[in-house]
Amino acid sequence: MVSGSFIQHSKNLVNWFFLLSDKEAHLQTIPHWRVSALRIFLFCTFLVCVVAAFSTFNKAVELNLLYILTITIGFSTLVIGLLVASHYYYKVSANLFLVSVVLAGTAINIFTISEGLGQLGYILIYSCPAIALLLLGRRAALFYALMNIVPFYLLVNNIDLSYLFGTKVELASAGYHINSVVFVFFNVCIPLGLIRTIVAAKRINEMALSANNLLKDKNSLYRNFFTNSENAKIIVDDEGGAIDCNKKAIELFSTIGVDTTSPVPQELLQSIYPPSSDENKAIIQYRGSYLRVNHHPVAESEYFVYELTDCTDEQMFKKDLSLMEQENKRLRYSDGVMKLPNKCWFEKQTERFILKSHDVNYMVVLQNTCNEYLRLKYGEKIVQISLVNAYKQLKNNFKGILLPAYVGSGQLAFIVSNTSKLELERTLLVKIKPELDAESPLPGTKYQQSFKFGFACFDESESFSQTLANAQTAINHTDKYQHISTYNQQLSQSILEKHEISILLDEALQNAELEMHYQPKVSCRGECIGFEALARWNSPIIGWVSPAIFIPIAEEHGMINRLTDFVMLAVCEQISKWKMNGAINVPVAMNISFVDLDHDDFIPKLLKNLTDFNIKPEQIEIEITETALATSKGYSGLIKSLQSWGFIISIDDFGVGYSNLSRIAEYPIDKLKIDRSLISQLTSSSRKRALVNVIHGMCKELGITCIAEGVETPEQVAIMTDMGCKEFQGFYFSKPLSPEALSKYIDLNFYKTK
């Protein structure tokens, strides 16, 4: 292994020293093989000189022939110097080597007294033209060939230079050494140089063949990527002149109205030349068309290939998009429907104002509590008119109102600066509210508006979005008694609690954790004539949750339909159990919201439950809220369909909503329940008593059964009985009971069932 590594290392060293590889050029102006040949000549000459110096040293000293030592050592030193210098000073080294050969031949003739040996010096000089041809070329070879006339003349005329210089002594071994030098020079040095030249020529020939093959490949690539390319291409020189163009380019020029007699239009060349690296200049407009220009430099040349693509349709589309974008920018800060400054504008202006302001600043959000009613009764347009009028009022009639804007969801927002929380809440907003409430946006129609306000203080640690969210949270916590609310941590906690309850309610509906309680409906004689089914929820985590809490949450989070489905199934199952036991046979009322009525599958689901438990429609009473009755969606057909099946239809919580009395006559209603808020004031308010009496009289005239809901005292029962009311429901008779407790209660109080 060591021997093989040494041999390989030696080969590498020889290749490096003698430049035997032609893969890399030694110098830019000198062929690689010539430097290699020079080094071969110099190295062989050096070896000959060193051998001659060592072999003649002792005799030369003994005979006191110092010129022999000077010549051999001098030539050895000169050759080694030229060998070192050949790496960077090739021409100087090559010429000096030829000169040294001439000097060596001359020295042989001068310092030998034998006639034959002196002639060997001239023969050595004869090799110079061949060496010069290999190392320096034809001119140098011709020069040394002409110069050889001199030694030829001397040799022909048998002129011996040793007599001229007075040489009388020569070494006994001079013939051996001189013949050895000539032999090595003609049989080793020159053949090796010729071999190196031949090898180089062979390699050059192979490279030429490879280059020819590469050129053929390039021509093939040229045809494929240029001439036969599917894209229009032009070759342009460094002065902007067209060298060539393919067929696709000519076809492209003809399609954009260019005279094809001139293959490449000069004006087009001027617009694309010189090539630019700027992407914005990659597309040019030319004679009403758009061209995408890509340029690629041709390797090892000053040419460029330009690729042209017609992108007129694309650019026209982008132009249309640009116009649309400009229009969008114009509308960016304005609401497209109401033409008011929008949330984006409000955010930008507010952030600028807060940066410049050093006062305490508040964000106020307002909303009309009647929006839903206006939308149902008159349509969305009236809600928009209401907000626009409110905006104009804020902008024109109140000082200190800054940056009013529409922030979506039927809400306006504005900034109040340089004021206290108490002054804002009890003075400014109290002053604004009656002005906005009195404004009627619909000409010829009068109705009462009611705006509510929520506000939050700007905090450096909170963003605009967070402050707006805080103000909107505050407005969500207003009620019919408190129209102005400020954001605080308790409000935030309340929202979190509602969200957590919604999650628990969703799980409760999935796991059937809710249970049904039933509140009796009785006649004026104390007979049990029906029940109202009421959902109750005893959460294993947070305990009993009031229906007043979880039912609004179910409506807000889209779970009311699932809750209604649970009630339907539980009521039908309970009625079926009562029928099997023969205990109770009276109608059971279920509360249905307008959200349930909006679903197309409401009646099919209801009928399926009745079919599954073999229950007649007469055993089910559908209680519809007054809000659903007041909507403009028109549930008359649906209610008539329910009544045609045999269901009992009643209106719940009547007297506190926005019912149109004409709807009472329009819809097929069997029963009407007077709201508990009116019943509770029968003994304390003569006006409320009169109102209840009017409602009862109206029901009597229309043939509608009137039910007093929420009775709690015997006085209330007596007053309603005197009016002629025949059905009651409330804590005076019974609170809602579980099915088991309800059966015991009926037995203990001797209620009779139908």
mmCIF file with all atom_site columns, C-alpha atoms in Angstrom, residues 14 22 81 199 202 222 244 288 342 428 478 487 521 532 646 667 676 750:
data_model
loop_
_atom_site.group_PDB
_atom_site.id
_atom_site.type_symbol
_atom_site.label_atom_id
_atom_site.label_alt_id
_atom_site.label_comp_id
_atom_site.label_asym_id
_atom_site.label_entity_id
_atom_site.label_seq_id
_atom_site.pdbx_PDB_ins_code
_atom_site.Cartn_x
_atom_site.Cartn_y
_atom_site.Cartn_z
_atom_site.occupancy
_atom_site.B_iso_or_equiv
_atom_site.pdbx_formal_charge
_atom_site.auth_seq_id
_atom_site.auth_comp_id
_atom_site.auth_asym_id
_atom_site.auth_atom_id
_atom_site.pdbx_PDB_model_num
ATOM 1  C CA . VAL A 1 14  ? 6.693    14.176 -12.581 1.00 0.00 ? 14  VAL A CA 1
ATOM 2  C CA . ASP A 1 22  ? -2.638   19.489 -21.362 1.00 0.00 ? 22  ASP A CA 1
ATOM 3  C CA . GLY A 1 81  ? 18.560   28.694 -13.520 1.00 0.00 ? 81  GLY A CA 1
ATOM 4  C CA . VAL A 1 199 ? 1.447    13.789 -27.852 1.00 0.00 ? 199 VAL A CA 1
ATOM 5  C CA . LYS A 1 202 ? -2.659   14.274 -30.766 1.00 0.00 ? 202 LYS A CA 1
ATOM 6  C CA . TYR A 1 222 ? -29.548  26.549 -31.967 1.00 0.00 ? 222 TYR A CA 1
ATOM 7  C CA . ASP A 1 244 ? -31.156  37.012 -36.810 1.00 0.00 ? 244 ASP A CA 1
ATOM 8  C CA . GLY A 1 288 ? -50.901  49.576 -29.486 1.00 0.00 ? 288 GLY A CA 1
ATOM 9  C CA . ASN A 1 342 ? -65.976  53.490 7.544   1.00 0.00 ? 342 ASN A CA 1
ATOM 10 C CA . LEU A 1 428 ? -72.647  64.604 27.185  1.00 0.00 ? 428 LEU A CA 1
ATOM 11 C CA . THR A 1 478 ? -76.957  47.972 28.169  1.00 0.00 ? 478 THR A CA 1
ATOM 12 C CA . TYR A 1 487 ? -66.406  49.027 29.784  1.00 0.00 ? 487 TYR A CA 1
ATOM 13 C CA . LYS A 1 521 ? -102.693 25.763 33.681  1.00 0.00 ? 521 LYS A CA 1
ATOM 14 C CA . GLU A 1 532 ? -96.599  24.418 29.872  1.00 0.00 ? 532 GLU A CA 1
ATOM 15 C CA . GLY A 1 646 ? -105.084 20.153 14.856  1.00 0.00 ? 646 GLY A CA 1
ATOM 16 C CA . TYR A 1 667 ? -103.517 34.961 12.163  1.00 0.00 ? 667 TYR A CA 1
ATOM 17 C CA . ARG A 1 676 ? -96.805  38.674 33.622  1.00 0.00 ? 676 ARG A CA 1
ATOM 18 C CA . PHE A 1 750 ? -107.727 17.140 44.012  1.00 0.00 ? 750 PHE A CA 1
#
